[in-house]
């Protein structure tokens, strides 16, 4: 087995984590990224946001993601719990929410696996969607614009980001997910 094969097999755990979270949340697709901030930025870039309205009291990286994607931010006094929409776009900041069957069709729901969240990997995020084309774009864009194939077989066609989730983070996420929802192993 060559070195390239090993690295692509290691991505299997990331795909398994994505499938596990997608199934739990009721989403057809899930794309793991390095953080919820990365998830928000990718969604804002994909939808080419312009003016986005968000709650005045939110985490700092939310408006920064909008601005980095070329949008502008409007703040409103809004009380929110668990998650909220980046209006008028179907982007949902669900960094503080994680529930079974929480996905709603048409949304781009952004999750966080930061150390104080429901699945405390330490660092990590995910995008839930039912849009196959968007999920494919997110996967390529999170991986420096590359597809998950050996470098010599790839032709980079877009300028991406180094936003992938490591296999170690995904393995920890799977372990914590099963421990939380199915209890400690005997």
mmCIF file with all atom_site columns, C-alpha atoms in Angstrom:
data_model
loop_
_atom_site.group_PDB
_atom_site.id
_atom_site.type_symbol
_atom_site.label_atom_id
_atom_site.label_alt_id
_atom_site.label_comp_id
_atom_site.label_asym_id
_atom_site.label_entity_id
_atom_site.label_seq_id
_atom_site.pdbx_PDB_ins_code
_atom_site.Cartn_x
_atom_site.Cartn_y
_atom_site.Cartn_z
_atom_site.occupancy
_atom_site.B_iso_or_equiv
_atom_site.pdbx_formal_charge
_atom_site.auth_seq_id
_atom_site.auth_comp_id
_atom_site.auth_asym_id
_atom_site.auth_atom_id
_atom_site.pdbx_PDB_model_num
ATOM 1   C CA . UNK A 1 1   ? 0.000   0.000  0.000   1.00 0.00 ? 1   UNK A CA 1
ATOM 2   C CA . UNK A 1 2   ? 1.476   3.364  -1.032  1.00 0.00 ? 2   UNK A CA 1
ATOM 3   C CA . UNK A 1 3   ? 1.563   6.569  0.974   1.00 0.00 ? 3   UNK A CA 1
ATOM 4   C CA . UNK A 1 4   ? -1.112  8.206  -1.190  1.00 0.00 ? 4   UNK A CA 1
ATOM 5   C CA . UNK A 1 5   ? -3.527  5.336  -0.572  1.00 0.00 ? 5   UNK A CA 1
ATOM 6   C CA . UNK A 1 6   ? -3.072  5.639  3.183   1.00 0.00 ? 6   UNK A CA 1
ATOM 7   C CA . UNK A 1 7   ? -3.978  9.340  3.203   1.00 0.00 ? 7   UNK A CA 1
ATOM 8   C CA . UNK A 1 8   ? -7.144  8.753  1.197   1.00 0.00 ? 8   UNK A CA 1
ATOM 9   C CA . UNK A 1 9   ? -8.179  5.844  3.391   1.00 0.00 ? 9   UNK A CA 1
ATOM 10  C CA . UNK A 1 10  ? -7.727  8.122  6.423   1.00 0.00 ? 10  UNK A CA 1
ATOM 11  C CA . UNK A 1 11  ? -10.407 10.389 4.905   1.00 0.00 ? 11  UNK A CA 1
ATOM 12  C CA . UNK A 1 12  ? -12.864 7.502  5.346   1.00 0.00 ? 12  UNK A CA 1
ATOM 13  C CA . UNK A 1 13  ? -13.304 8.461  9.006   1.00 0.00 ? 13  UNK A CA 1
ATOM 14  C CA . UNK A 1 14  ? -14.198 12.039 7.973   1.00 0.00 ? 14  UNK A CA 1
ATOM 15  C CA . UNK A 1 15  ? -16.806 10.699 5.541   1.00 0.00 ? 15  UNK A CA 1
ATOM 16  C CA . UNK A 1 16  ? -18.167 8.395  8.273   1.00 0.00 ? 16  UNK A CA 1
ATOM 17  C CA . UNK A 1 17  ? -18.453 11.320 10.691  1.00 0.00 ? 17  UNK A CA 1
ATOM 18  C CA . UNK A 1 18  ? -20.264 13.350 8.009   1.00 0.00 ? 18  UNK A CA 1
ATOM 19  C CA . UNK A 1 19  ? -22.722 10.485 7.349   1.00 0.00 ? 19  UNK A CA 1
ATOM 20  C CA . UNK A 1 20  ? -23.331 9.941  11.070  1.00 0.00 ? 20  UNK A CA 1
ATOM 21  C CA . UNK A 1 21  ? -24.138 13.607 11.716  1.00 0.00 ? 21  UNK A CA 1
ATOM 22  C CA . UNK A 1 22  ? -26.239 13.889 8.534   1.00 0.00 ? 22  UNK A CA 1
ATOM 23  C CA . UNK A 1 23  ? -28.299 10.839 9.537   1.00 0.00 ? 23  UNK A CA 1
ATOM 24  C CA . UNK A 1 24  ? -28.775 12.094 13.085  1.00 0.00 ? 24  UNK A CA 1
ATOM 25  C CA . UNK A 1 25  ? -29.818 15.590 11.981  1.00 0.00 ? 25  UNK A CA 1
ATOM 26  C CA . UNK A 1 26  ? -31.967 14.423 9.047   1.00 0.00 ? 26  UNK A CA 1
ATOM 27  C CA . UNK A 1 27  ? -29.884 16.028 6.325   1.00 0.00 ? 27  UNK A CA 1
ATOM 28  C CA . UNK A 1 28  ? -29.045 14.388 2.980   1.00 0.00 ? 28  UNK A CA 1
ATOM 29  C CA . UNK A 1 29  ? -25.499 15.829 3.015   1.00 0.00 ? 29  UNK A CA 1
ATOM 30  C CA . UNK A 1 30  ? -23.015 16.984 5.632   1.00 0.00 ? 30  UNK A CA 1
ATOM 31  C CA . UNK A 1 31  ? -19.627 18.545 4.917   1.00 0.00 ? 31  UNK A CA 1
ATOM 32  C CA . UNK A 1 32  ? -17.069 18.601 7.733   1.00 0.00 ? 32  UNK A CA 1
ATOM 33  C CA . UNK A 1 33  ? -14.809 21.647 8.002   1.00 0.00 ? 33  UNK A CA 1
ATOM 34  C CA . UNK A 1 34  ? -12.292 22.986 10.507  1.00 0.00 ? 34  UNK A CA 1
ATOM 35  C CA . UNK A 1 35  ? -14.768 25.252 12.357  1.00 0.00 ? 35  UNK A CA 1
ATOM 36  C CA . UNK A 1 36  ? -18.246 26.734 12.322  1.00 0.00 ? 36  UNK A CA 1
ATOM 37  C CA . UNK A 1 37  ? -16.620 29.995 11.210  1.00 0.00 ? 37  UNK A CA 1
ATOM 38  C CA . UNK A 1 38  ? -15.288 28.202 8.115   1.00 0.00 ? 38  UNK A CA 1
ATOM 39  C CA . UNK A 1 39  ? -18.759 26.737 7.512   1.00 0.00 ? 39  UNK A CA 1
ATOM 40  C CA . UNK A 1 40  ? -20.362 30.185 7.687   1.00 0.00 ? 40  UNK A CA 1
ATOM 41  C CA . UNK A 1 41  ? -17.735 31.723 5.393   1.00 0.00 ? 41  UNK A CA 1
ATOM 42  C CA . UNK A 1 42  ? -18.137 28.965 2.786   1.00 0.00 ? 42  UNK A CA 1
ATOM 43  C CA . UNK A 1 43  ? -21.936 29.331 2.830   1.00 0.00 ? 43  UNK A CA 1
ATOM 44  C CA . UNK A 1 44  ? -21.667 33.118 2.471   1.00 0.00 ? 44  UNK A CA 1
ATOM 45  C CA . UNK A 1 45  ? -19.228 32.711 -0.434  1.00 0.00 ? 45  UNK A CA 1
ATOM 46  C CA . UNK A 1 46  ? -21.386 30.083 -2.146  1.00 0.00 ? 46  UNK A CA 1
ATOM 47  C CA . UNK A 1 47  ? -24.523 32.237 -1.936  1.00 0.00 ? 47  UNK A CA 1
ATOM 48  C CA . UNK A 1 48  ? -22.597 35.444 -2.792  1.00 0.00 ? 48  UNK A CA 1
ATOM 49  C CA . UNK A 1 49  ? -24.150 37.331 0.116   1.00 0.00 ? 49  UNK A CA 1
ATOM 50  C CA . UNK A 1 50  ? -24.745 41.068 -0.101  1.00 0.00 ? 50  UNK A CA 1
ATOM 51  C CA . UNK A 1 51  ? -26.513 42.647 2.880   1.00 0.00 ? 51  UNK A CA 1
ATOM 52  C CA . UNK A 1 52  ? -27.005 40.255 5.798   1.00 0.00 ? 52  UNK A CA 1
ATOM 53  C CA . UNK A 1 53  ? -29.010 40.907 8.954   1.00 0.00 ? 53  UNK A CA 1
ATOM 54  C CA . UNK A 1 54  ? -27.899 39.147 12.132  1.00 0.00 ? 54  UNK A CA 1
ATOM 55  C CA . UNK A 1 55  ? -28.545 39.540 15.865  1.00 0.00 ? 55  UNK A CA 1
ATOM 56  C CA . UNK A 1 56  ? -26.561 42.274 17.582  1.00 0.00 ? 56  UNK A CA 1
ATOM 57  C CA . UNK A 1 57  ? -25.353 39.765 20.190  1.00 0.00 ? 57  UNK A CA 1
ATOM 58  C CA . UNK A 1 58  ? -23.568 36.922 18.452  1.00 0.00 ? 58  UNK A CA 1
ATOM 59  C CA . UNK A 1 59  ? -20.068 35.533 18.169  1.00 0.00 ? 59  UNK A CA 1
ATOM 60  C CA . UNK A 1 60  ? -17.470 37.856 16.564  1.00 0.00 ? 60  UNK A CA 1
ATOM 61  C CA . UNK A 1 61  ? -16.657 35.555 13.664  1.00 0.00 ? 61  UNK A CA 1
ATOM 62  C CA . UNK A 1 62  ? -20.194 35.670 12.244  1.00 0.00 ? 62  UNK A CA 1
ATOM 63  C CA . UNK A 1 63  ? -20.022 39.279 10.966  1.00 0.00 ? 63  UNK A CA 1
ATOM 64  C CA . UNK A 1 64  ? -16.378 38.729 10.013  1.00 0.00 ? 64  UNK A CA 1
ATOM 65  C CA . UNK A 1 65  ? -17.362 35.757 7.822   1.00 0.00 ? 65  UNK A CA 1
ATOM 66  C CA . UNK A 1 66  ? -20.012 37.858 6.094   1.00 0.00 ? 66  UNK A CA 1
ATOM 67  C CA . UNK A 1 67  ? -17.536 40.686 5.466   1.00 0.00 ? 67  UNK A CA 1
ATOM 68  C CA . UNK A 1 68  ? -14.778 38.318 4.249   1.00 0.00 ? 68  UNK A CA 1
ATOM 69  C CA . UNK A 1 69  ? -17.313 36.899 1.761   1.00 0.00 ? 69  UNK A CA 1
ATOM 70  C CA . UNK A 1 70  ? -17.942 40.402 0.367   1.00 0.00 ? 70  UNK A CA 1
ATOM 71  C CA . UNK A 1 71  ? -21.181 41.151 2.213   1.00 0.00 ? 71  UNK A CA 1
ATOM 72  C CA . UNK A 1 72  ? -22.201 43.885 4.591   1.00 0.00 ? 72  UNK A CA 1
ATOM 73  C CA . UNK A 1 73  ? -23.715 43.437 8.028   1.00 0.00 ? 73  UNK A CA 1
ATOM 74  C CA . UNK A 1 74  ? -26.870 44.915 9.515   1.00 0.00 ? 74  UNK A CA 1
ATOM 75  C CA . UNK A 1 75  ? -27.422 44.293 13.221  1.00 0.00 ? 75  UNK A CA 1
ATOM 76  C CA . UNK A 1 76  ? -30.836 43.952 14.817  1.00 0.00 ? 76  UNK A CA 1
ATOM 77  C CA . UNK A 1 77  ? -32.019 43.583 18.384  1.00 0.00 ? 77  UNK A CA 1
ATOM 78  C CA . UNK A 1 78  ? -33.154 39.993 18.345  1.00 0.00 ? 78  UNK A CA 1
ATOM 79  C CA . UNK A 1 79  ? -33.217 37.425 21.097  1.00 0.00 ? 79  UNK A CA 1
ATOM 80  C CA . UNK A 1 80  ? -32.192 34.003 19.843  1.00 0.00 ? 80  UNK A CA 1
ATOM 81  C CA . UNK A 1 81  ? -31.728 30.596 21.369  1.00 0.00 ? 81  UNK A CA 1
ATOM 82  C CA . UNK A 1 82  ? -29.744 27.770 19.812  1.00 0.00 ? 82  UNK A CA 1
ATOM 83  C CA . UNK A 1 83  ? -29.598 29.136 16.288  1.00 0.00 ? 83  UNK A CA 1
ATOM 84  C CA . UNK A 1 84  ? -30.676 31.918 13.964  1.00 0.00 ? 84  UNK A CA 1
ATOM 85  C CA . UNK A 1 85  ? -30.882 32.775 10.261  1.00 0.00 ? 85  UNK A CA 1
ATOM 86  C CA . UNK A 1 86  ? -28.472 35.080 8.464   1.00 0.00 ? 86  UNK A CA 1
ATOM 87  C CA . UNK A 1 87  ? -31.342 36.996 6.863   1.00 0.00 ? 87  UNK A CA 1
ATOM 88  C CA . UNK A 1 88  ? -32.433 36.903 4.078   1.00 0.00 ? 88  UNK A CA 1
ATOM 89  C CA . UNK A 1 89  ? -30.255 33.911 3.172   1.00 0.00 ? 89  UNK A CA 1
ATOM 90  C CA . UNK A 1 90  ? -31.005 30.265 4.033   1.00 0.00 ? 90  UNK A CA 1
ATOM 91  C CA . UNK A 1 91  ? -27.852 30.153 6.178   1.00 0.00 ? 91  UNK A CA 1
ATOM 92  C CA . UNK A 1 92  ? -28.526 29.071 9.751   1.00 0.00 ? 92  UNK A CA 1
ATOM 93  C CA . UNK A 1 93  ? -25.945 29.571 12.495  1.00 0.00 ? 93  UNK A CA 1
ATOM 94  C CA . UNK A 1 94  ? -26.616 26.500 14.619  1.00 0.00 ? 94  UNK A CA 1
ATOM 95  C CA . UNK A 1 95  ? -23.357 26.629 16.566  1.00 0.00 ? 95  UNK A CA 1
ATOM 96  C CA . UNK A 1 96  ? -25.320 26.306 19.801  1.00 0.00 ? 96  UNK A CA 1
ATOM 97  C CA . UNK A 1 97  ? -27.909 23.753 18.587  1.00 0.00 ? 97  UNK A CA 1
ATOM 98  C CA . UNK A 1 98  ? -27.602 20.046 17.938  1.00 0.00 ? 98  UNK A CA 1
ATOM 99  C CA . UNK A 1 99  ? -30.753 17.925 17.832  1.00 0.00 ? 99  UNK A CA 1
ATOM 100 C CA . UNK A 1 100 ? -32.053 14.815 16.143  1.00 0.00 ? 100 UNK A CA 1
ATOM 101 C CA . UNK A 1 101 ? -33.928 15.590 12.892  1.00 0.00 ? 101 UNK A CA 1
ATOM 102 C CA . UNK A 1 102 ? -33.218 19.328 13.225  1.00 0.00 ? 102 UNK A CA 1
ATOM 103 C CA . UNK A 1 103 ? -32.493 19.853 9.510   1.00 0.00 ? 103 UNK A CA 1
ATOM 104 C CA . UNK A 1 104 ? -35.028 21.809 7.411   1.00 0.00 ? 104 UNK A CA 1
ATOM 105 C CA . UNK A 1 105 ? -35.031 21.455 3.642   1.00 0.00 ? 105 UNK A CA 1
ATOM 106 C CA . UNK A 1 106 ? -33.385 24.283 1.737   1.00 0.00 ? 106 UNK A CA 1
ATOM 107 C CA . UNK A 1 107 ? -31.188 25.400 4.627   1.00 0.00 ? 107 UNK A CA 1
ATOM 108 C CA . UNK A 1 108 ? -27.427 25.573 4.933   1.00 0.00 ? 108 UNK A CA 1
ATOM 109 C CA . UNK A 1 109 ? -27.105 24.790 8.638   1.00 0.00 ? 109 UNK A CA 1
ATOM 110 C CA . UNK A 1 110 ? -23.690 25.465 10.178  1.00 0.00 ? 110 UNK A CA 1
ATOM 111 C CA . UNK A 1 111 ? -22.673 23.428 13.229  1.00 0.00 ? 111 UNK A CA 1
ATOM 112 C CA . UNK A 1 112 ? -19.859 23.827 15.737  1.00 0.00 ? 112 UNK A CA 1
ATOM 113 C CA . UNK A 1 113 ? -17.862 21.133 17.510  1.00 0.00 ? 113 UNK A CA 1
ATOM 114 C CA . UNK A 1 114 ? -15.796 23.568 19.576  1.00 0.00 ? 114 UNK A CA 1
ATOM 115 C CA . UNK A 1 115 ? -14.822 22.369 23.068  1.00 0.00 ? 115 UNK A CA 1
ATOM 116 C CA . UNK A 1 116 ? -17.865 23.953 24.799  1.00 0.00 ? 116 UNK A CA 1
ATOM 117 C CA . UNK A 1 117 ? -20.461 22.622 22.320  1.00 0.00 ? 117 UNK A CA 1
ATOM 118 C CA . UNK A 1 118 ? -22.650 19.496 22.168  1.00 0.00 ? 118 UNK A CA 1
ATOM 119 C CA . UNK A 1 119 ? -19.947 17.326 20.585  1.00 0.00 ? 119 UNK A CA 1
ATOM 120 C CA . UNK A 1 120 ? -16.786 18.892 22.043  1.00 0.00 ? 120 UNK A CA 1
ATOM 121 C CA . UNK A 1 121 ? -14.085 17.784 19.621  1.00 0.00 ? 121 UNK A CA 1
ATOM 122 C CA . UNK A 1 122 ? -12.100 20.917 20.436  1.00 0.00 ? 122 UNK A CA 1
ATOM 123 C CA . UNK A 1 123 ? -12.276 22.380 16.942  1.00 0.00 ? 123 UNK A CA 1
ATOM 124 C CA . UNK A 1 124 ? -14.496 21.534 14.015  1.00 0.00 ? 124 UNK A CA 1
ATOM 125 C CA . UNK A 1 125 ? -17.668 22.416 12.178  1.00 0.00 ? 125 UNK A CA 1
ATOM 126 C CA . UNK A 1 126 ? -20.078 21.066 9.606   1.00 0.00 ? 126 UNK A CA 1
ATOM 127 C CA . UNK A 1 127 ? -22.510 22.248 6.941   1.00 0.00 ? 127 UNK A CA 1
ATOM 128 C CA . UNK A 1 128 ? -25.833 20.415 6.608   1.00 0.00 ? 128 UNK A CA 1
ATOM 129 C CA . UNK A 1 129 ? -27.606 20.744 3.255   1.00 0.00 ? 129 UNK A CA 1
ATOM 130 C CA . UNK A 1 130 ? -29.902 18.969 0.824   1.00 0.00 ? 130 UNK A CA 1
ATOM 131 C CA . UNK A 1 131 ? -28.191 20.614 -2.174  1.00 0.00 ? 131 UNK A CA 1
ATOM 132 C CA . UNK A 1 132 ? -25.864 18.058 -3.825  1.00 0.00 ? 132 UNK A CA 1
ATOM 133 C CA . UNK A 1 133 ? -24.163 20.666 -6.017  1.00 0.00 ? 133 UNK A CA 1
ATOM 134 C CA . UNK A 1 134 ? -23.438 22.894 -3.005  1.00 0.00 ? 134 UNK A CA 1
ATOM 135 C CA . UNK A 1 135 ? -22.108 19.940 -0.974  1.00 0.00 ? 135 UNK A CA 1
ATOM 136 C CA . UNK A 1 136 ? -19.701 19.086 -3.801  1.00 0.00 ? 136 UNK A CA 1
ATOM 137 C CA . UNK A 1 137 ? -18.552 22.730 -4.018  1.00 0.00 ? 137 UNK A CA 1
ATOM 138 C CA . UNK A 1 138 ? -18.025 22.874 -0.227  1.00 0.00 ? 138 UNK A CA 1
ATOM 139 C CA . UNK A 1 139 ? -15.949 19.656 -0.314  1.00 0.00 ? 139 UNK A CA 1
ATOM 140 C CA . UNK A 1 140 ? -13.638 20.910 -3.049  1.00 0.00 ? 140 UNK A CA 1
ATOM 141 C CA . UNK A 1 141 ? -13.383 24.432 -1.643  1.00 0.00 ? 141 UNK A CA 1
ATOM 142 C CA . UNK A 1 142 ? -12.550 23.227 1.916   1.00 0.00 ? 142 UNK A CA 1
ATOM 143 C CA . UNK A 1 143 ? -9.680  21.195 0.468   1.00 0.00 ? 143 UNK A CA 1
ATOM 144 C CA . UNK A 1 144 ? -7.600  23.951 -1.203  1.00 0.00 ? 144 UNK A CA 1
ATOM 145 C CA . UNK A 1 145 ? -9.689  23.667 -4.376  1.00 0.00 ? 145 UNK A CA 1
ATOM 146 C CA . UNK A 1 146 ? -8.733  20.007 -4.796  1.00 0.00 ? 146 UNK A CA 1
ATOM 147 C CA . UNK A 1 147 ? -10.879 16.928 -5.165  1.00 0.00 ? 147 UNK A CA 1
ATOM 148 C CA . UNK A 1 148 ? -10.186 13.895 -2.958  1.00 0.00 ? 148 UNK A CA 1
ATOM 149 C CA . UNK A 1 149 ? -7.970  12.172 -5.501  1.00 0.00 ? 149 UNK A CA 1
ATOM 150 C CA . UNK A 1 150 ? -4.177  11.820 -5.755  1.00 0.00 ? 150 UNK A CA 1
ATOM 151 C CA . UNK A 1 151 ? -2.531  15.125 -6.729  1.00 0.00 ? 151 UNK A CA 1
ATOM 152 C CA . UNK A 1 152 ? -1.309  13.831 -10.084 1.00 0.00 ? 152 UNK A CA 1
ATOM 153 C CA . UNK A 1 153 ? -4.921  12.967 -11.047 1.00 0.00 ? 153 UNK A CA 1
ATOM 154 C CA . UNK A 1 154 ? -6.354  16.336 -10.025 1.00 0.00 ? 154 UNK A CA 1
ATOM 155 C CA . UNK A 1 155 ? -6.738  19.560 -11.944 1.00 0.00 ? 155 UNK A CA 1
ATOM 156 C CA . UNK A 1 156 ? -7.455  22.446 -9.596  1.00 0.00 ? 156 UNK A CA 1
ATOM 157 C CA . UNK A 1 157 ? -10.171 24.658 -11.071 1.00 0.00 ? 157 UNK A CA 1
ATOM 158 C CA . UNK A 1 158 ? -10.951 27.015 -8.191  1.00 0.00 ? 158 UNK A CA 1
ATOM 159 C CA . UNK A 1 159 ? -9.097  28.868 -5.461  1.00 0.00 ? 159 UNK A CA 1
ATOM 160 C CA . UNK A 1 160 ? -10.077 27.090 -2.259  1.00 0.00 ? 160 UNK A CA 1
ATOM 161 C CA . UNK A 1 161 ? -9.288  27.187 1.430   1.00 0.00 ? 161 UNK A CA 1
ATOM 162 C CA . UNK A 1 162 ? -7.392  24.958 3.849   1.00 0.00 ? 162 UNK A CA 1
ATOM 163 C CA . UNK A 1 163 ? -10.580 24.254 5.860   1.00 0.00 ? 163 UNK A CA 1
ATOM 164 C CA . UNK A 1 164 ? -10.639 20.441 5.980   1.00 0.00 ? 164 UNK A CA 1
ATOM 165 C CA . UNK A 1 165 ? -11.362 18.500 9.151   1.00 0.00 ? 165 UNK A CA 1
ATOM 166 C CA . UNK A 1 166 ? -8.560  16.135 10.089  1.00 0.00 ? 166 UNK A CA 1
ATOM 167 C CA . UNK A 1 167 ? -9.248  12.407 10.429  1.00 0.00 ? 167 UNK A CA 1
ATOM 168 C CA . UNK A 1 168 ? -8.192  12.654 14.095  1.00 0.00 ? 168 UNK A CA 1
ATOM 169 C CA . UNK A 1 169 ? -10.862 15.296 14.765  1.00 0.00 ? 169 UNK A CA 1
ATOM 170 C CA . UNK A 1 170 ? -13.473 13.219 12.946  1.00 0.00 ? 170 UNK A CA 1
ATOM 171 C CA . UNK A 1 171 ? -12.560 10.078 14.905  1.00 0.00 ? 171 UNK A CA 1
ATOM 172 C CA . UNK A 1 172 ? -12.890 12.019 18.161  1.00 0.00 ? 172 UNK A CA 1
ATOM 173 C CA . UNK A 1 173 ? -16.235 13.388 16.959  1.00 0.00 ? 173 UNK A CA 1
ATOM 174 C CA . UNK A 1 174 ? -17.539 9.892  16.195  1.00 0.00 ? 174 UNK A CA 1
ATOM 175 C CA . UNK A 1 175 ? -16.407 8.636  19.583  1.00 0.00 ? 175 UNK A CA 1
ATOM 176 C CA . UNK A 1 176 ? -18.007 11.539 21.461  1.00 0.00 ? 176 UNK A CA 1
ATOM 177 C CA . UNK A 1 177 ? -21.221 11.275 19.400  1.00 0.00 ? 177 UNK A CA 1
ATOM 178 C CA . UNK A 1 178 ? -21.679 7.589  20.219  1.00 0.00 ? 178 UNK A CA 1
ATOM 179 C CA . UNK A 1 179 ? -20.765 8.122  23.856  1.00 0.00 ? 179 UNK A CA 1
ATOM 180 C CA . UNK A 1 180 ? -23.261 10.984 24.199  1.00 0.00 ? 180 UNK A CA 1
ATOM 181 C CA . UNK A 1 181 ? -26.186 9.345  22.410  1.00 0.00 ? 181 UNK A CA 1
ATOM 182 C CA . UNK A 1 182 ? -25.642 5.668  23.167  1.00 0.00 ? 182 UNK A CA 1
ATOM 183 C CA . UNK A 1 183 ? -23.767 5.754  26.477  1.00 0.00 ? 183 UNK A CA 1
ATOM 184 C CA . UNK A 1 184 ? -20.382 4.676  27.622  1.00 0.00 ? 184 UNK A CA 1
ATOM 185 C CA . UNK A 1 185 ? -19.153 1.402  26.150  1.00 0.00 ? 185 UNK A CA 1
ATOM 186 C CA . UNK A 1 186 ? -19.053 -1.509 28.636  1.00 0.00 ? 186 UNK A CA 1
#
